[in-house]
Amino acid sequence: MKQISTRFSMAIHTLSLISMNPNDSTGDYIAASVNTNPVVIRRIMGMLKKAGLVEVRPGIGGASLRRDPESITLLDVYRAVHAADEDQLFRVHTDTNIHCPVGRNIERVLQEELQAAQSEMERRLERTTLAKVIHQFE
Amino acid sequence: MKQISTRFSMAIHTLSLISMNPNDSTGDYIAASVNTNPVVIRRIMGMLKKAGLVEVRPGIGGASLRRDPESITLLDVYRAVHAADEDQLFRVHTDTNIHCPVGRNIERVLQEELQAAQSEMERRLERTTLAKVIHQFE
DNA sequence: ACCGTTGTAACCATTATAGTTACTACGCAA
DNA sequence: TTGCGTAGTAACTATAATGGTTACAACGGT
């Protein structure tokens, strides 16, 4: 099965470090904690920046949160790093046979059901703040 | 972003047709409604069979449900077609730096949070039965 | 001017997906 | 018994996302 990318968990990791230690939080420093290549972290920081979650200091290095960690939810992070796609968790097959009553209606019916399931998941992510996550590291 | 495979929606489509019309439900017939290659359907039918949801008739052709559509939930189907992986929706990066308090704890902390979000989604899938889906085609 | 940093482009290996061809095994019906 | 339509599967393909890597330009403080 296709799983949700580790970009998401790496982004939470990244935000935690930035929140706890803004000055040291260079791409290299975070990469050492995540244990990956600094470019991977810089890419994620770019997405977090575009989403308005962090402010990065080019030249001097480091980054800081642009919002209170109490106000940043895991859903915010999830959306930030999955920016590209239209954030539909479930794919539904299309171009079905319109001469069949199932083929004609399946897409609409499933979109409703699956969107509901996705929303439940997202609501749960929304209930956890970055602050709550960070609290478990201190 | 990586989305959940159309195998899931195709499997619901397949089960709907089998339930409504067991005798006609050959791989070719279903493939014509889904608009894909019959082998894709036969692969999905194999997974549904392994999960105990359908009974296939080799030689003669067609298939039938092994359980009442009222008792088959979308979660059953979801689990059936994602059989391979350990059904963890979210991947979490591993091998983090254990000398960092964040790196040392991130995996455990996130596994809990993300499992909770996944469970919410699954609970929602569990509340919709195949019968309810089929009802919308009739 | 130097140096460490950020921002990106480009490339790569790996993996899952969905489709395809091809072949064997099955079971009814002529 | 043979033929035919079907299921079951292996093998191959093209496509796409991922995560890592190298390389280099731009930035900014010392």
mmCIF file of N, CA and C in Angstrom, chain A residues 16-87:
data_model
loop_
_atom_site.group_PDB
_atom_site.id
_atom_site.type_symbol
_atom_site.label_atom_id
_atom_site.label_comp_id
_atom_site.label_asym_id
_atom_site.label_seq_id
_atom_site.Cartn_x
_atom_site.Cartn_y
_atom_site.Cartn_z
ATOM 1 N N SER A 16 9.647 21.092 15.485
ATOM 2 C CA SER A 16 9.944 20.924 16.908
ATOM 3 C C SER A 16 11.310 21.501 17.236
ATOM 4 N N LEU A 17 12.294 21.182 16.401
ATOM 5 C CA LEU A 17 13.647 21.686 16.645
ATOM 6 C C LEU A 17 13.691 23.202 16.516
ATOM 7 N N ILE A 18 13.004 23.727 15.495
ATOM 8 C CA ILE A 18 13.000 25.181 15.300
ATOM 9 C C ILE A 18 12.384 25.865 16.502
ATOM 10 N N SER A 19 11.308 25.295 16.998
ATOM 11 C CA SER A 19 10.633 25.906 18.128
ATOM 12 C C SER A 19 11.503 25.889 19.378
ATOM 13 N N MET A 20 12.205 24.792 19.581
ATOM 14 C CA MET A 20 12.996 24.632 20.800
ATOM 15 C C MET A 20 14.338 25.350 20.729
ATOM 16 N N ASN A 21 14.815 25.576 19.505
ATOM 17 C CA ASN A 21 16.173 26.094 19.366
ATOM 18 C C ASN A 21 16.353 26.829 18.048
ATOM 19 N N PRO A 22 15.707 27.972 17.883
ATOM 20 C CA PRO A 22 15.682 28.646 16.581
ATOM 21 C C PRO A 22 17.069 28.957 16.030
ATOM 22 N N ASN A 23 17.974 29.424 16.886
ATOM 23 C CA ASN A 23 19.264 29.869 16.375
ATOM 24 C C ASN A 23 20.116 28.741 15.804
ATOM 25 N N ASP A 24 20.056 27.587 16.416
ATOM 26 C CA ASP A 24 20.859 26.472 15.930
ATOM 27 C C ASP A 24 20.235 25.749 14.750
ATOM 28 N N SER A 25 18.971 26.059 14.453
ATOM 29 C CA SER A 25 18.239 25.249 13.493
ATOM 30 C C SER A 25 18.597 25.537 12.040
ATOM 31 N N THR A 26 19.819 25.193 11.679
ATOM 32 C CA THR A 26 20.227 25.264 10.279
ATOM 33 C C THR A 26 19.835 23.951 9.614
ATOM 34 N N GLY A 27 19.880 23.953 8.306
ATOM 35 C CA GLY A 27 19.567 22.725 7.575
ATOM 36 C C GLY A 27 20.456 21.570 8.006
ATOM 37 N N ASP A 28 21.744 21.868 8.224
ATOM 38 C CA ASP A 28 22.676 20.816 8.612
ATOM 39 C C ASP A 28 22.367 20.279 10.007
ATOM 40 N N TYR A 29 22.031 21.183 10.913
ATOM 41 C CA TYR A 29 21.761 20.769 12.287
ATOM 42 C C TYR A 29 20.520 19.874 12.336
ATOM 43 N N ILE A 30 19.465 20.305 11.669
ATOM 44 C CA ILE A 30 18.229 19.512 11.669
ATOM 45 C C ILE A 30 18.456 18.177 10.975
ATOM 46 N N ALA A 31 19.204 18.227 9.863
ATOM 47 C CA ALA A 31 19.467 16.985 9.130
ATOM 48 C C ALA A 31 20.204 15.980 10.008
ATOM 49 N N ALA A 32 21.067 16.472 10.883
ATOM 50 C CA ALA A 32 21.806 15.568 11.764
ATOM 51 C C ALA A 32 20.881 14.906 12.769
ATOM 52 N N SER A 33 19.858 15.620 13.203
ATOM 53 C CA SER A 33 18.914 15.034 14.161
ATOM 54 C C SER A 33 17.960 14.071 13.464
ATOM 55 N N VAL A 34 17.508 14.460 12.257
ATOM 56 C CA VAL A 34 16.597 13.603 11.496
ATOM 57 C C VAL A 34 17.366 12.426 10.900
ATOM 58 N N ASN A 35 18.640 12.639 10.686
ATOM 59 C CA ASN A 35 19.519 11.671 10.036
ATOM 60 C C ASN A 35 19.177 11.517 8.556
ATOM 61 N N THR A 36 19.318 12.618 7.859
ATOM 62 C CA THR A 36 19.105 12.599 6.410
ATOM 63 C C THR A 36 19.994 13.662 5.794
ATOM 64 N N ASN A 37 19.819 13.895 4.503
ATOM 65 C CA ASN A 37 20.620 14.877 3.785
ATOM 66 C C ASN A 37 20.039 16.278 4.016
ATOM 67 N N PRO A 38 20.923 17.273 4.205
ATOM 68 C CA PRO A 38 20.439 18.636 4.456
ATOM 69 C C PRO A 38 19.508 19.168 3.374
ATOM 70 N N VAL A 39 19.684 18.734 2.156
ATOM 71 C CA VAL A 39 18.823 19.227 1.076
ATOM 72 C C VAL A 39 17.380 18.784 1.307
ATOM 73 N N VAL A 40 17.218 17.593 1.845
ATOM 74 C CA VAL A 40 15.876 17.103 2.135
ATOM 75 C C VAL A 40 15.201 18.036 3.137
ATOM 76 N N ILE A 41 15.942 18.444 4.139
ATOM 77 C CA ILE A 41 15.399 19.366 5.152
ATOM 78 C C ILE A 41 15.130 20.737 4.544
ATOM 79 N N ARG A 42 16.041 21.210 3.716
ATOM 80 C CA ARG A 42 15.832 22.533 3.104
ATOM 81 C C ARG A 42 14.586 22.529 2.230
ATOM 82 N N ARG A 43 14.353 21.412 1.560
ATOM 83 C CA ARG A 43 13.124 21.312 0.750
ATOM 84 C C ARG A 43 11.881 21.401 1.636
ATOM 85 N N ILE A 44 11.906 20.672 2.751
ATOM 86 C CA ILE A 44 10.763 20.692 3.664
ATOM 87 C C ILE A 44 10.593 22.097 4.257
ATOM 88 N N MET A 45 11.717 22.736 4.613
ATOM 89 C CA MET A 45 11.634 24.095 5.158
ATOM 90 C C MET A 45 11.023 25.042 4.132
ATOM 91 N N GLY A 46 11.322 24.828 2.880
ATOM 92 C CA GLY A 46 10.724 25.645 1.836
ATOM 93 C C GLY A 46 9.212 25.524 1.823
ATOM 94 N N MET A 47 8.717 24.301 2.010
ATOM 95 C CA MET A 47 7.261 24.098 2.045
ATOM 96 C C MET A 47 6.655 24.740 3.287
ATOM 97 N N LEU A 48 7.335 24.615 4.403
ATOM 98 C CA LEU A 48 6.828 25.196 5.648
ATOM 99 C C LEU A 48 6.823 26.724 5.556
ATOM 100 N N LYS A 49 7.806 27.247 4.859
ATOM 101 C CA LYS A 49 7.878 28.689 4.670
ATOM 102 C C LYS A 49 6.728 29.162 3.784
ATOM 103 N N LYS A 50 6.525 28.437 2.704
ATOM 104 C CA LYS A 50 5.455 28.802 1.776
ATOM 105 C C LYS A 50 4.088 28.756 2.461
ATOM 106 N N ALA A 51 3.961 27.858 3.439
ATOM 107 C CA ALA A 51 2.698 27.730 4.167
ATOM 108 C C ALA A 51 2.592 28.760 5.293
ATOM 109 N N GLY A 52 3.628 29.593 5.434
ATOM 110 C CA GLY A 52 3.568 30.640 6.462
ATOM 111 C C GLY A 52 3.842 30.147 7.873
ATOM 112 N N LEU A 53 4.409 28.958 7.993
ATOM 113 C CA LEU A 53 4.649 28.413 9.330
ATOM 114 C C LEU A 53 5.994 28.835 9.900
ATOM 115 N N VAL A 54 6.986 29.028 9.051
ATOM 116 C CA VAL A 54 8.313 29.403 9.544
ATOM 117 C C VAL A 54 8.883 30.561 8.730
ATOM 118 N N GLU A 55 9.866 31.172 9.331
ATOM 119 C CA GLU A 55 10.619 32.234 8.674
ATOM 120 C C GLU A 55 12.068 31.763 8.681
ATOM 121 N N VAL A 56 12.676 31.744 7.520
ATOM 122 C CA VAL A 56 14.045 31.248 7.425
ATOM 123 C C VAL A 56 14.963 32.436 7.207
ATOM 124 N N ARG A 57 16.165 32.335 7.735
ATOM 125 C CA ARG A 57 17.119 33.438 7.600
ATOM 126 C C ARG A 57 18.217 33.055 6.628
ATOM 127 N N PRO A 58 18.076 33.444 5.372
ATOM 128 C CA PRO A 58 19.128 33.117 4.411
ATOM 129 C C PRO A 58 20.407 33.862 4.776
ATOM 130 N N GLY A 59 21.534 33.275 4.451
ATOM 131 C CA GLY A 59 22.807 33.893 4.780
ATOM 132 C C GLY A 59 23.218 33.572 6.196
ATOM 133 N N ILE A 60 22.515 34.139 7.159
ATOM 134 C CA ILE A 60 22.886 33.955 8.556
ATOM 135 C C ILE A 60 22.567 32.559 9.077
ATOM 136 N N GLY A 61 21.492 31.979 8.605
ATOM 137 C CA GLY A 61 21.152 30.614 9.016
ATOM 138 C C GLY A 61 20.174 30.569 10.165
ATOM 139 N N GLY A 62 19.467 29.460 10.281
ATOM 140 C CA GLY A 62 18.480 29.292 11.343
ATOM 141 C C GLY A 62 17.091 29.679 10.870
ATOM 142 N N ALA A 63 16.115 29.401 11.701
ATOM 143 C CA ALA A 63 14.732 29.689 11.347
ATOM 144 C C ALA A 63 13.922 29.852 12.619
ATOM 145 N N SER A 64 12.757 30.453 12.487
ATOM 146 C CA SER A 64 11.887 30.581 13.658
ATOM 147 C C SER A 64 10.436 30.427 13.237
ATOM 148 N N LEU A 65 9.614 30.059 14.195
ATOM 149 C CA LEU A 65 8.197 29.883 13.917
ATOM 150 C C LEU A 65 7.541 31.234 13.685
ATOM 151 N N ARG A 66 6.594 31.273 12.779
ATOM 152 C CA ARG A 66 5.865 32.517 12.544
ATOM 153 C C ARG A 66 4.548 32.513 13.296
ATOM 154 N N ARG A 67 4.207 31.368 13.898
ATOM 155 C CA ARG A 67 2.983 31.296 14.679
ATOM 156 C C ARG A 67 3.265 30.583 15.991
ATOM 157 N N ASP A 68 2.483 30.888 16.961
ATOM 158 C CA ASP A 68 2.579 30.252 18.266
ATOM 159 C C ASP A 68 2.407 28.736 18.126
ATOM 160 N N PRO A 69 3.292 27.958 18.739
ATOM 161 C CA PRO A 69 3.150 26.493 18.618
ATOM 162 C C PRO A 69 1.814 25.967 19.143
ATOM 163 N N GLU A 70 1.157 26.760 19.986
ATOM 164 C CA GLU A 70 -0.177 26.366 20.466
ATOM 165 C C GLU A 70 -1.200 26.444 19.327
ATOM 166 N N SER A 71 -0.892 27.243 18.328
ATOM 167 C CA SER A 71 -1.866 27.478 17.254
ATOM 168 C C SER A 71 -1.555 26.665 16.000
ATOM 169 N N ILE A 72 -0.424 25.986 15.986
ATOM 170 C CA ILE A 72 -0.068 25.169 14.822
ATOM 171 C C ILE A 72 -0.519 23.737 15.087
ATOM 172 N N THR A 73 -1.394 23.237 14.234
ATOM 173 C CA THR A 73 -1.883 21.867 14.423
ATOM 174 C C THR A 73 -1.166 20.922 13.455
ATOM 175 N N LEU A 74 -1.255 19.653 13.739
ATOM 176 C CA LEU A 74 -0.643 18.679 12.832
ATOM 177 C C LEU A 74 -1.298 18.732 11.460
ATOM 178 N N LEU A 75 -2.564 19.154 11.413
ATOM 179 C CA LEU A 75 -3.215 19.301 10.116
ATOM 180 C C LEU A 75 -2.567 20.414 9.301
ATOM 181 N N ASP A 76 -2.190 21.501 9.976
ATOM 182 C CA ASP A 76 -1.487 22.574 9.271
ATOM 183 C C ASP A 76 -0.209 22.036 8.625
ATOM 184 N N VAL A 77 0.516 21.223 9.374
ATOM 185 C CA VAL A 77 1.773 20.676 8.867
ATOM 186 C C VAL A 77 1.504 19.699 7.726
ATOM 187 N N TYR A 78 0.521 18.864 7.944
ATOM 188 C CA TYR A 78 0.121 17.890 6.915
ATOM 189 C C TYR A 78 -0.195 18.588 5.603
ATOM 190 N N ARG A 79 -0.991 19.637 5.695
ATOM 191 C CA ARG A 79 -1.362 20.375 4.480
ATOM 192 C C ARG A 79 -0.146 21.051 3.867
ATOM 193 N N ALA A 80 0.733 21.544 4.714
ATOM 194 C CA ALA A 80 1.901 22.270 4.218
ATOM 195 C C ALA A 80 2.803 21.384 3.364
ATOM 196 N N VAL A 81 3.030 20.165 3.798
ATOM 197 C CA VAL A 81 3.990 19.326 3.070
ATOM 198 C C VAL A 81 3.345 18.509 1.960
ATOM 199 N N HIS A 82 2.027 18.536 1.889
ATOM 200 C CA HIS A 82 1.369 17.847 0.780
ATOM 201 C C HIS A 82 0.805 18.855 -0.204
ATOM 202 N N ALA A 83 1.341 20.033 -0.160
ATOM 203 C CA ALA A 83 0.855 21.184 -0.896
ATOM 204 C C ALA A 83 0.468 20.872 -2.338
ATOM 205 N N ALA A 84 1.332 20.179 -3.044
ATOM 206 C CA ALA A 84 1.152 19.986 -4.479
ATOM 207 C C ALA A 84 -0.238 19.452 -4.826
ATOM 208 N N ASP A 85 -0.543 18.261 -4.394
ATOM 209 C CA ASP A 85 -1.798 17.640 -4.791
ATOM 210 C C ASP A 85 -3.000 18.291 -4.110
ATOM 211 N N GLU A 86 -4.151 17.982 -4.647
ATOM 212 C CA GLU A 86 -5.377 18.625 -4.158
ATOM 213 C C GLU A 86 -5.866 17.987 -2.864
ATOM 214 N N ASP A 87 -4.940 17.472 -2.129
ATOM 215 C CA ASP A 87 -5.162 16.879 -0.805
ATOM 216 C C ASP A 87 -6.357 15.942 -0.716
#
